[in-house]
XYZ file of C-alpha atoms in Angstrom:
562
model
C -122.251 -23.922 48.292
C -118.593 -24.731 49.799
C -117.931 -27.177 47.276
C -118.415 -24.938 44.567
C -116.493 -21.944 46.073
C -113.900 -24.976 46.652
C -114.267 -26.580 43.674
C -114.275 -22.875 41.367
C -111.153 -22.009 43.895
C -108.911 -24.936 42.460
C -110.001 -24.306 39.357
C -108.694 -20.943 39.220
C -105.867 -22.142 40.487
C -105.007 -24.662 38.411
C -105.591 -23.000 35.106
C -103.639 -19.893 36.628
C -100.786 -22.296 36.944
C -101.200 -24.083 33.361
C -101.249 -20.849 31.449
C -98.897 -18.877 33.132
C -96.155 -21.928 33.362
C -96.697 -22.270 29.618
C -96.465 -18.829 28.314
C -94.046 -17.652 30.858
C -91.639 -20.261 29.720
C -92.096 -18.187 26.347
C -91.127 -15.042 27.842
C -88.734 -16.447 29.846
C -87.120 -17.937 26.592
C -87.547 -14.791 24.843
C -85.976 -12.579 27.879
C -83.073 -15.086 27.781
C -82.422 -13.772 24.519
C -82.822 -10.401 24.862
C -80.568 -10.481 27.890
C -77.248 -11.066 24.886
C -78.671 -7.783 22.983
C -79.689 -5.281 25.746
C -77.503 -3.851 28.509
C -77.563 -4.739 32.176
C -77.910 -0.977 33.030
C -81.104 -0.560 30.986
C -82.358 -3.740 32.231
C -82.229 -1.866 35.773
C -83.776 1.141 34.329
C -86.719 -1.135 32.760
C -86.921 -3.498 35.118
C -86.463 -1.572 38.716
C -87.178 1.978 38.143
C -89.945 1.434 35.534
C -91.713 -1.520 36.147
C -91.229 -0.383 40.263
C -93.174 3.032 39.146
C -96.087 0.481 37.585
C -96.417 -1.645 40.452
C -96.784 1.134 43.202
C -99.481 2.747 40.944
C -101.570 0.026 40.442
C -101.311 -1.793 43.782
C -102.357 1.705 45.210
C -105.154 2.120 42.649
C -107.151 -1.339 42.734
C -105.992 -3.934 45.217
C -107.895 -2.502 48.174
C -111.099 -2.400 45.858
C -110.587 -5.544 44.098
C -110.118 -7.651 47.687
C -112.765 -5.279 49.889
C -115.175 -5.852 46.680
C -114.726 -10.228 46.492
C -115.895 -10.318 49.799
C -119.049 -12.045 49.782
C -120.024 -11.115 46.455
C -123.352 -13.433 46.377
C -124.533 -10.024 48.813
C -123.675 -7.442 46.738
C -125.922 -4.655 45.659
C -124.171 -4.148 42.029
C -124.430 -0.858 41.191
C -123.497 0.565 44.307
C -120.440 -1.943 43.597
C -120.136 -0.671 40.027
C -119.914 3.164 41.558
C -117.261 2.585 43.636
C -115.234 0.235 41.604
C -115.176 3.416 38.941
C -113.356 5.374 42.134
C -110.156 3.927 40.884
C -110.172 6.020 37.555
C -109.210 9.345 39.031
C -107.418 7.790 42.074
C -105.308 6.582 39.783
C -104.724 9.388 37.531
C -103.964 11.275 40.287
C -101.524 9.043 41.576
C -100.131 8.593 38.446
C -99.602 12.296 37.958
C -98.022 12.531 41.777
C -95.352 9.464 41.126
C -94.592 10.434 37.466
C -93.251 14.340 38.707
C -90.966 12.171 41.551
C -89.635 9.780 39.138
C -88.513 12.704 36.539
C -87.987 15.168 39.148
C -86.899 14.341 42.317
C -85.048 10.452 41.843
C -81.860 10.812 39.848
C -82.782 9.859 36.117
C -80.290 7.752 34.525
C -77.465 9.288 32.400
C -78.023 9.461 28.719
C -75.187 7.405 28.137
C -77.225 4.693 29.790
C -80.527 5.824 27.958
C -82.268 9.241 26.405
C -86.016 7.680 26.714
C -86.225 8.036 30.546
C -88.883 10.460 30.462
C -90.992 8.857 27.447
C -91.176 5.081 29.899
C -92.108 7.344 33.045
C -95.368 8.206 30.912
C -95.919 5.229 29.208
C -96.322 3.426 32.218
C -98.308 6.181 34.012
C -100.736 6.280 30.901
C -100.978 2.337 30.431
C -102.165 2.127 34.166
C -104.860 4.729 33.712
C -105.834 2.555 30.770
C -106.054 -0.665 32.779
C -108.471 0.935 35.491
C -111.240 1.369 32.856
C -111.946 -2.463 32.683
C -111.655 -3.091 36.474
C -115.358 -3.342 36.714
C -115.675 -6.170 34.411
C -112.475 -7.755 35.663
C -113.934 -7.549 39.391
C -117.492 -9.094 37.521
C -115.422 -11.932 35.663
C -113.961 -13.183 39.471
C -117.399 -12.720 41.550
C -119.525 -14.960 38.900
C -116.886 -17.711 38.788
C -115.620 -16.898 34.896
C -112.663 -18.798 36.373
C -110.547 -19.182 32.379
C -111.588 -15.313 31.409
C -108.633 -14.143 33.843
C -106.122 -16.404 32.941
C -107.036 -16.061 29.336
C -106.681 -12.103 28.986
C -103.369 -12.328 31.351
C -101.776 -14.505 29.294
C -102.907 -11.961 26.207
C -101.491 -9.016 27.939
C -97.795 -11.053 28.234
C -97.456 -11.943 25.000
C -98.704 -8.734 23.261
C -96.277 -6.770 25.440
C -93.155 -9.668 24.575
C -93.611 -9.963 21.024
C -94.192 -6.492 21.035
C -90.970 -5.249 22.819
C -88.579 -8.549 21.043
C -88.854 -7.542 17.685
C -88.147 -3.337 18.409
C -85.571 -5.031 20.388
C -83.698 -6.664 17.723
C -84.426 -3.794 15.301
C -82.913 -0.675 17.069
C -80.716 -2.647 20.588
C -80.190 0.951 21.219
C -83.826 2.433 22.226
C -85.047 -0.558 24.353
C -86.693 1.855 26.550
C -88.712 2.931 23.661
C -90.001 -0.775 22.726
C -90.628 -1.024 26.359
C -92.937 2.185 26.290
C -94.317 0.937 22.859
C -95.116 -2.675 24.418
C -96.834 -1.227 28.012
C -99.174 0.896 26.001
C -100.058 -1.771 23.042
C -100.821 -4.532 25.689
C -102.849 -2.372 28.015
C -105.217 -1.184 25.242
C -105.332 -4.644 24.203
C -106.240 -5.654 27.364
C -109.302 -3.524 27.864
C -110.441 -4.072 24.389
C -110.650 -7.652 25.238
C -112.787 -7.605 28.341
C -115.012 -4.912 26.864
C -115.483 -7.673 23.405
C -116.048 -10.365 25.488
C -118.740 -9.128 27.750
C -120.180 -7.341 24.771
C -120.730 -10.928 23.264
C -121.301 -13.143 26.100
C -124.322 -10.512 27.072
C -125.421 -10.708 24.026
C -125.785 -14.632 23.582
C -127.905 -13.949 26.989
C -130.170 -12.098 25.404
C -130.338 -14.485 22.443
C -130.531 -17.957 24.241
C -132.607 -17.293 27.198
C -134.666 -14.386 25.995
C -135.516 -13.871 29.928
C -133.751 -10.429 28.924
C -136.118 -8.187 27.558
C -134.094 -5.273 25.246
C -133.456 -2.280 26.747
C -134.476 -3.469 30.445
C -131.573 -3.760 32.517
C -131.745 -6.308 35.176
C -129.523 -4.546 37.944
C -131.940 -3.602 40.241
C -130.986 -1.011 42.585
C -133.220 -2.234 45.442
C -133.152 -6.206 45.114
C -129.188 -7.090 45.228
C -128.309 -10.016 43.198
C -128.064 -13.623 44.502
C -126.850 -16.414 42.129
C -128.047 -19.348 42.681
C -123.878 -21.327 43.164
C -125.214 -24.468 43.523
C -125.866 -24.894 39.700
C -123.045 -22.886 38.890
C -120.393 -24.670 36.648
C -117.733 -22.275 35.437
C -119.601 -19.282 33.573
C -122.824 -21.073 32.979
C -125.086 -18.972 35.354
C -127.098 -16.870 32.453
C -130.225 -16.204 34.827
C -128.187 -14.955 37.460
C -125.672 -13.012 35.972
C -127.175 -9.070 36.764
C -125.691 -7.421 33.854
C -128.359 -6.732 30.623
C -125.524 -4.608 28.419
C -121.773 -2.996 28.636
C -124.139 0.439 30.482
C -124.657 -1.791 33.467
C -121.017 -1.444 34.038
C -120.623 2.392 33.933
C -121.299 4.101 37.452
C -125.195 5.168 37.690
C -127.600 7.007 39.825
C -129.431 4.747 42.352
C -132.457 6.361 43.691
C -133.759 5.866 47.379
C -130.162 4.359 48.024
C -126.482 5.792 48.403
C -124.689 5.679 45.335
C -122.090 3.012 47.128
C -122.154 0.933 50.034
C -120.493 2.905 53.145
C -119.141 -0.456 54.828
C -117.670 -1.739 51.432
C -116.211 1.674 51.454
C -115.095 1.273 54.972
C -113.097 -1.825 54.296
C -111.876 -0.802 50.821
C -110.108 1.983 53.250
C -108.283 -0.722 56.209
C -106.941 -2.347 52.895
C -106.294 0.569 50.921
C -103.699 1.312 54.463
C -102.682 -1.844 54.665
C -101.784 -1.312 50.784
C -99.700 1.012 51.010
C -97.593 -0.194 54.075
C -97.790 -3.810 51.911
C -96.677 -2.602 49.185
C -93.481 -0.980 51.069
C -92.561 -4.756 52.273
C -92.938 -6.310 49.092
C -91.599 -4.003 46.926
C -88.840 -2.855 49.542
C -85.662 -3.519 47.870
C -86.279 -1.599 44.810
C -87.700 1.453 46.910
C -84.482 1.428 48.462
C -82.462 0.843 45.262
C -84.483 3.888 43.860
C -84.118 6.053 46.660
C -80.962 5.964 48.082
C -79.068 4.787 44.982
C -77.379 1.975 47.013
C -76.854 0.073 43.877
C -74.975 1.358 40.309
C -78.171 0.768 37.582
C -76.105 -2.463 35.922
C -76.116 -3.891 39.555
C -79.860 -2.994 39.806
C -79.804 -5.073 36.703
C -78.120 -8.262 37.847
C -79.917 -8.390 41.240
C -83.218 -8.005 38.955
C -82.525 -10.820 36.845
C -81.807 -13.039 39.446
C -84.662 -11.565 41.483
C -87.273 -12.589 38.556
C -85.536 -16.440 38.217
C -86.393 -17.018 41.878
C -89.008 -16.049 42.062
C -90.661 -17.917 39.223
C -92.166 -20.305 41.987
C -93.748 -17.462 43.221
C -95.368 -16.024 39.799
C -96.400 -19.591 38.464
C -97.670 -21.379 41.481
C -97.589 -19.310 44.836
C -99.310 -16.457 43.550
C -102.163 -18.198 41.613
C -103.027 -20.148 44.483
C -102.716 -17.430 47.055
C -105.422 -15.379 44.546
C -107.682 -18.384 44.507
C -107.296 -19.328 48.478
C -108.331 -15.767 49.422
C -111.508 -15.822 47.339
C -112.116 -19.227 49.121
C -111.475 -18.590 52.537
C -113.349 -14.995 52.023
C -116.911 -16.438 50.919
C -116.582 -19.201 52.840
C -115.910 -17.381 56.691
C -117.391 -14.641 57.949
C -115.280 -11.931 59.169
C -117.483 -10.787 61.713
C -118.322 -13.341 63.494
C -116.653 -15.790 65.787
C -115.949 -19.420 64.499
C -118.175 -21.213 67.061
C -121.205 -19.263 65.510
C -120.307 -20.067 61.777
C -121.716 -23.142 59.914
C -119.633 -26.071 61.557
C -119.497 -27.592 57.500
C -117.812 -24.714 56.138
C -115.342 -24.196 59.357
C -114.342 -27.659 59.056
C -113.918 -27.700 55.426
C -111.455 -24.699 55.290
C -109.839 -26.205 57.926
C -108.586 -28.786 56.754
C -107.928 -27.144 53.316
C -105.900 -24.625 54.939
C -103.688 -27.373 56.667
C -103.427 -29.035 53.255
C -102.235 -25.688 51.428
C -99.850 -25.290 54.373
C -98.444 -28.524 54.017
C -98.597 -28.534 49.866
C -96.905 -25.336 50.107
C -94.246 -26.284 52.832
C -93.609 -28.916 50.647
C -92.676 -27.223 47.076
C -91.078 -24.490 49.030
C -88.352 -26.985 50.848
C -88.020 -28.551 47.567
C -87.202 -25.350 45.772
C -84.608 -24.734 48.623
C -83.117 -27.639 48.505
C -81.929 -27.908 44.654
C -82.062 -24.415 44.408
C -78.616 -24.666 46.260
C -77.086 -27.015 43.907
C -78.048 -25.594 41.036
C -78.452 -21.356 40.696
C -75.024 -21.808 39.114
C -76.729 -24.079 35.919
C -79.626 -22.153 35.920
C -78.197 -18.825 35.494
C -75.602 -20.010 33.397
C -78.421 -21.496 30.718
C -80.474 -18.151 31.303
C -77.333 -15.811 30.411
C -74.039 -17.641 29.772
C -70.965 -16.964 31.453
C -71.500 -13.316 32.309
C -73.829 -14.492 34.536
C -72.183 -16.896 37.190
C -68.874 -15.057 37.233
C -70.093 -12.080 39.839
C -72.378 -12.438 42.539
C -75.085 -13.740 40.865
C -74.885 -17.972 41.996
C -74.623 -16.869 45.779
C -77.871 -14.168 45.301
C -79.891 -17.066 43.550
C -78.981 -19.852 46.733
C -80.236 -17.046 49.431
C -83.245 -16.185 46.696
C -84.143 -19.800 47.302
C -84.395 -19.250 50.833
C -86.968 -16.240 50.693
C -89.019 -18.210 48.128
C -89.780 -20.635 51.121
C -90.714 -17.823 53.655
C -92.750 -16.408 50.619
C -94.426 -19.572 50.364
C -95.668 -19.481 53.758
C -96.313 -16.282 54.067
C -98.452 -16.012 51.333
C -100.895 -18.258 52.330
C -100.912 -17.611 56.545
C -101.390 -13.927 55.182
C -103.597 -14.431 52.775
C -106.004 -16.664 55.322
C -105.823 -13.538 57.799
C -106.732 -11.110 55.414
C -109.502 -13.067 54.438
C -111.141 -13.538 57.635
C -110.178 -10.415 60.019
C -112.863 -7.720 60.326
C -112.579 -4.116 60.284
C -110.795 -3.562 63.643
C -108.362 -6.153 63.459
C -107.391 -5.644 59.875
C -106.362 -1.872 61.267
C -104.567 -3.426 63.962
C -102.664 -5.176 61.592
C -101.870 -2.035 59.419
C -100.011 -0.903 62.829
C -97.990 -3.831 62.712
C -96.971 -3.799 59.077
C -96.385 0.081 59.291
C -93.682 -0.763 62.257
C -92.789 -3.593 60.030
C -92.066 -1.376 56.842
C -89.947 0.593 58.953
C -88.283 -1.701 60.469
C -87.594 -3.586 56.954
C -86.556 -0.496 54.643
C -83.738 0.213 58.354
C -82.709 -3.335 57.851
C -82.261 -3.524 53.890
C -80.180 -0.155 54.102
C -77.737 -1.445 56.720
C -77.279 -5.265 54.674
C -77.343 -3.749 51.729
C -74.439 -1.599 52.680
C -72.252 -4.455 54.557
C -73.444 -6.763 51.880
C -74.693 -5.280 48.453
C -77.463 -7.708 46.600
C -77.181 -10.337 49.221
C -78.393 -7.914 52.212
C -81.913 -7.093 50.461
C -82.449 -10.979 50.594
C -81.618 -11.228 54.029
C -83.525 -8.316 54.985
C -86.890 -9.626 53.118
C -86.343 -13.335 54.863
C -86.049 -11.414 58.298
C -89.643 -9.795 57.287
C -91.460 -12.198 55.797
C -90.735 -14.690 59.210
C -92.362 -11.846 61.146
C -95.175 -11.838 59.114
C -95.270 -15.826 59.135
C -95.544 -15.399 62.881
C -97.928 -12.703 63.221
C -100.704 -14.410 60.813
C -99.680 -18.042 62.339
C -100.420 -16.528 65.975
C -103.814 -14.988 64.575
C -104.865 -18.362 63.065
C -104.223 -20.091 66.665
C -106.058 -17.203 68.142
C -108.912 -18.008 65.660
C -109.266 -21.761 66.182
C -107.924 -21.868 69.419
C -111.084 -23.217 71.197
C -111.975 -25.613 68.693
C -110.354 -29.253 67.438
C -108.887 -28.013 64.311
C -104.756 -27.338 64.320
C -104.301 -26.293 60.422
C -100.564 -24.814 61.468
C -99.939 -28.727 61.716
C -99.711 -28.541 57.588
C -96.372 -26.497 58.269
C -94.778 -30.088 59.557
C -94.053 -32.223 56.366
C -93.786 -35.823 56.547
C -90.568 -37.404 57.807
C -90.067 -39.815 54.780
C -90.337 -37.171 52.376
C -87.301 -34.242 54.970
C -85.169 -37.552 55.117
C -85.256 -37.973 51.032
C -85.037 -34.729 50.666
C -82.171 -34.293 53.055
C -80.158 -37.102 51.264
C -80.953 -35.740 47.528
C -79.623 -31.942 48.682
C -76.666 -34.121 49.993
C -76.011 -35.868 46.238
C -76.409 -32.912 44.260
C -74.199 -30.689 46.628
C -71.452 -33.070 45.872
C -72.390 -33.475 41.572
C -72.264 -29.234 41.981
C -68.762 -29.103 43.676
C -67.401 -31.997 40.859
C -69.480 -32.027 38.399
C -71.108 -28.622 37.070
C -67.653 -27.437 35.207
C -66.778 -30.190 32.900
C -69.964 -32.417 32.865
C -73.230 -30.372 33.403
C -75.051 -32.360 31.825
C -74.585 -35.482 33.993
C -75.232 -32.896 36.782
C -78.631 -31.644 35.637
C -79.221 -35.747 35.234
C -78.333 -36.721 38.760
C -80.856 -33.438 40.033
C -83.801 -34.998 37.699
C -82.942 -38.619 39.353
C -82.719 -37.240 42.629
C -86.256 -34.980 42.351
C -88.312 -38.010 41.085
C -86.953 -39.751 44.381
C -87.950 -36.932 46.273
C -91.412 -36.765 44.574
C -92.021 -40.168 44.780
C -91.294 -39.902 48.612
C -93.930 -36.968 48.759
C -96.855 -39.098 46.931
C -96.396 -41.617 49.447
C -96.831 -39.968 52.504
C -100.025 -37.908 51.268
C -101.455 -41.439 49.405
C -104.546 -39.880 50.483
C -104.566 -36.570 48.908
C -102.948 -38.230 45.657
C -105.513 -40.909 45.481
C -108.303 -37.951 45.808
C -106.616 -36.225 43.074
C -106.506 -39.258 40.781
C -110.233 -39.866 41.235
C -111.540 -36.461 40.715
C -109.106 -36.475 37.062
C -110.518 -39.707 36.503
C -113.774 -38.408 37.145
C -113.429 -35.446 34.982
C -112.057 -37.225 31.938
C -115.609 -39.686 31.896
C -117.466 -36.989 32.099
C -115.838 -35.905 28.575
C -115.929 -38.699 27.069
């Protein structure tokens, strides 16, 4: 059963990273150009005050039921599950309603020199997030049965339909970008629940049609015998007599007789995260709460910090996050939360392990690397994103600290992610203690930088916070294997070939940035591509043996195509 969890885990990941490198280099192409026809002050309205209004709602509205609900889905009684996953419709109307009256009424709204569509994005966002909780059931569905393209596939749908959506009202009237953007949210939401409510639609149908084990108008969700697929056989979404849903009805919430309509423990631990949510969503949103609430930065700074904000942290978006999605659904059906590690099957324990001291050290890895040419060369990269205008302020110093919190980040994510995985009840509300003193803590910190240092201080601030974090989950994990053989915080210690080619290559492209970047950048951006296949090349030889079991299993893979 691991290696299926495993092997569906890096699956996920991997196609996560595919898709979203590909079409985010789209967008990212396409923002590049919008950047010459839209103002940096409504690109801080957009970007910060908008699009920080859409995260809080939805991070509030589904994250504690989406990671409560993925643990050990193989026991779940499904319409108990269905019932409470439809608890996130009016939570987060409600909240919608509650965050939409502060952000017209109580935040200072923009002057209508900057924009006059303030109040039409407030309620396209709060309407396109209602939207996106009606399909949450079949989204939660698609991740516990292993449908590991589905997500990736209808992610990638909602991007583009909201960029080539918002590019071409762009270019038509430069002037009511905040319109396009409301336009855009809406179109791509309904999209997106149109498209998991089509393909379910289909896919049950083709159930009914191959298998015939199906009979029409019998559902198969049985309120008193929970469903347990049978992983072993389970290659991505081929599972058809084990998937519990007979039609789009089994999705709706429905009365279970004999039996609660949820399950009170699901709904226990839907509440420690749905706490930890909110004080999580303080840390990692933190800047732009500040930004909004004490106005310590003009909109068209909000703008430039955003812009360099969303270039570093394209690591995180194409790689960290996708992996950090896919580790947690590993590590959570794979450990037991209850239960001490001694008592757990000694196969599993040992297996995640070691892949947590591989993530840690893959991680460490790409994150160092990022640092390390990420100081030589913000200056091109910003320059090639939005010319001159660009590199002449603050923004090349913001991008070589950014590079430093995308490291932390790196770490962070998955230490956190392992902890939140495998702490029970009690300990996951001891750790909402921590990240309340924490939020604290960093929104005291990012007001005093910020003030001494504009951008540069929120940076600072979030580095400072993400190392506590980084120790807090590392000191958890020692806790957790601390009477056993296993040391995965050893994958935080890369290789010394690969730190003494990488300390030399940060060394040659320092120097080609100082001579080099004004009169020959292209000589410079060769010397950083010389310099990274070095480094690379260092990396595959020191971890021959993860490379080499990479190689195989690709190898592998492309006979069994043929």
């Amino acid at each position: 059963m691991g290696k299926n969890y495993l092997k569906s885990s890096l699956q996920n990941a991997s196609f996560n990273i595919v898709f979203q490198v590909l079409f985010r280099c789209v967008t990212f192409i396409l923002n590049a150009f919008v950047l010459r026809h839209v103002s940096q002050a409504v690109v801080g309205v957009m970007n910060v005050r908008l699009l920080l209004l859409e995260s809080t709602i939805l991070f509030l509205s589904r994250e504690a039921f989406r990671r409560a609900c993925l643990s050990k889905t193989s026991e779940h009684n499904w319409p108990q599950v269905i019932n409470l996953l439809w608890l996130m419709v009016p939570l987060c109307s409600i909240l919608s309603v509650f965050f939409g009256y502060i952000w017209l009424y109580v935040l200072v709204a923009p002057s209508t020199s900057i924009t006059e569509h303030y109040t039409l994005g407030v309620w396209a966002i709060c309407v396109s997030c209602i939207i996106e909780m009606f399909c949450e059931p079949l989204y939660l569905a698609a991740q516990a049965f292993l449908f590991v393209r589905l997500k990736v596939v209808m992610d990638t749908i909602y991007i583009l339909v909201r960029t080539f959506t918002f590019v071409p009202l762009i270019l038509y009237q430069p002037n009511e970008a905040v319109v396009a953007f409301s336009v855009a949210q809406i179109l791509a939401a309904l999209v997106y629940l149109c498209g998991y409510y089509i393909y379910f639609y289909f896919y049950i149908k083709n159930l009914r049609n191959e298998s015939g084990k199906v009979k029409d108008g019998t559902s198969s969700l049985s309120p008193n015998k929970p469903s347990k697929p049978n992983y072993d056989r389970r290659e991505s979404i081929d599972f058809e007599e084990e998937f519990p849903f007979s039609s789009l009805a089994d999705f709706l919430p429905s009365r279970i007789e004999n039996e609660p309509p949820v399950n009170y423990s699901l709904v226990n631990l839907t509440w420690s995260f749905f706490k930890q949510g909110i004080l999580k969503q303080i840390l990692t949103e933190g800047e732009r709460y500040v930004m909004t609430l004490f106005s310590v930065l003009t909109f068209y700074e909000q703008g430039v910090y955003d812009i360099v904000n969303n270039l570093g942290s394209l690591a995180a978006r194409f790689i960290f996050r996708p992996i950090e999605d896919s580790a947690y659904f590993y590590f959570s059906q794979m450990i037991t939360r209850d239960t001490p590690i001694k008592e757990q099957n000694p196969k599993h324990i040992s297996e995640s392990a070691n892949v947590l001291y591989q993530l840690l050290r893959c991680i460490c890895c790409i994150g160092l690397v990022i640092l390390t040419f990420g100081l030589s060369y913000s200056k091109l990269l910003l320059f090639l994103y939005g010319g001159e205008k660009l590199i002449d302020g603050p923004g090349p110093l913001l991008m070589r600290v950014h590079c430093l919190a995308v490291l932390l980040l790196a770490v962070n994510g998955i230490t956190e992610c392992y902890a939140n995985a495998t702490m029970n009840t009690a300990q996951l509300d001891r750790f909402n203690y921590l990240m309340a003193i924490l939020s604290v803590s960093f929104l005291c910190i990012s007001w005093v930088f910020t003030t001494l240092m504009g951008g540069v201080g929120f940076i600072l601030a979030n580095c400072c916070n993400m190392s506590a974090r980084i120790l807090h989950s590392m000191w958890f994990i020692h806790l957790r294997y601390k009477d056993t053989d296993y040391k995965p915080w050893n994958g935080l210690l890369p290789g010394p070939y690969f730190l003494v080619t990488l300390f030399v290559a940060g060394c040659i492209t320092a120097i080609s940035d100082i001579y080099l970047f004004d009169r020959h950048k292209f000589i410079h951006l060769l010397i950083g591509g010389f310099t990274f296949i070095t480094v690379l090349g260092a990396w595959a030889y020191e971890e021959k043996t993860l490379v080499s079991l990479a190689v195989q299993k690709f190898r592998a893979k492309s006979k069994k195509k043929d």
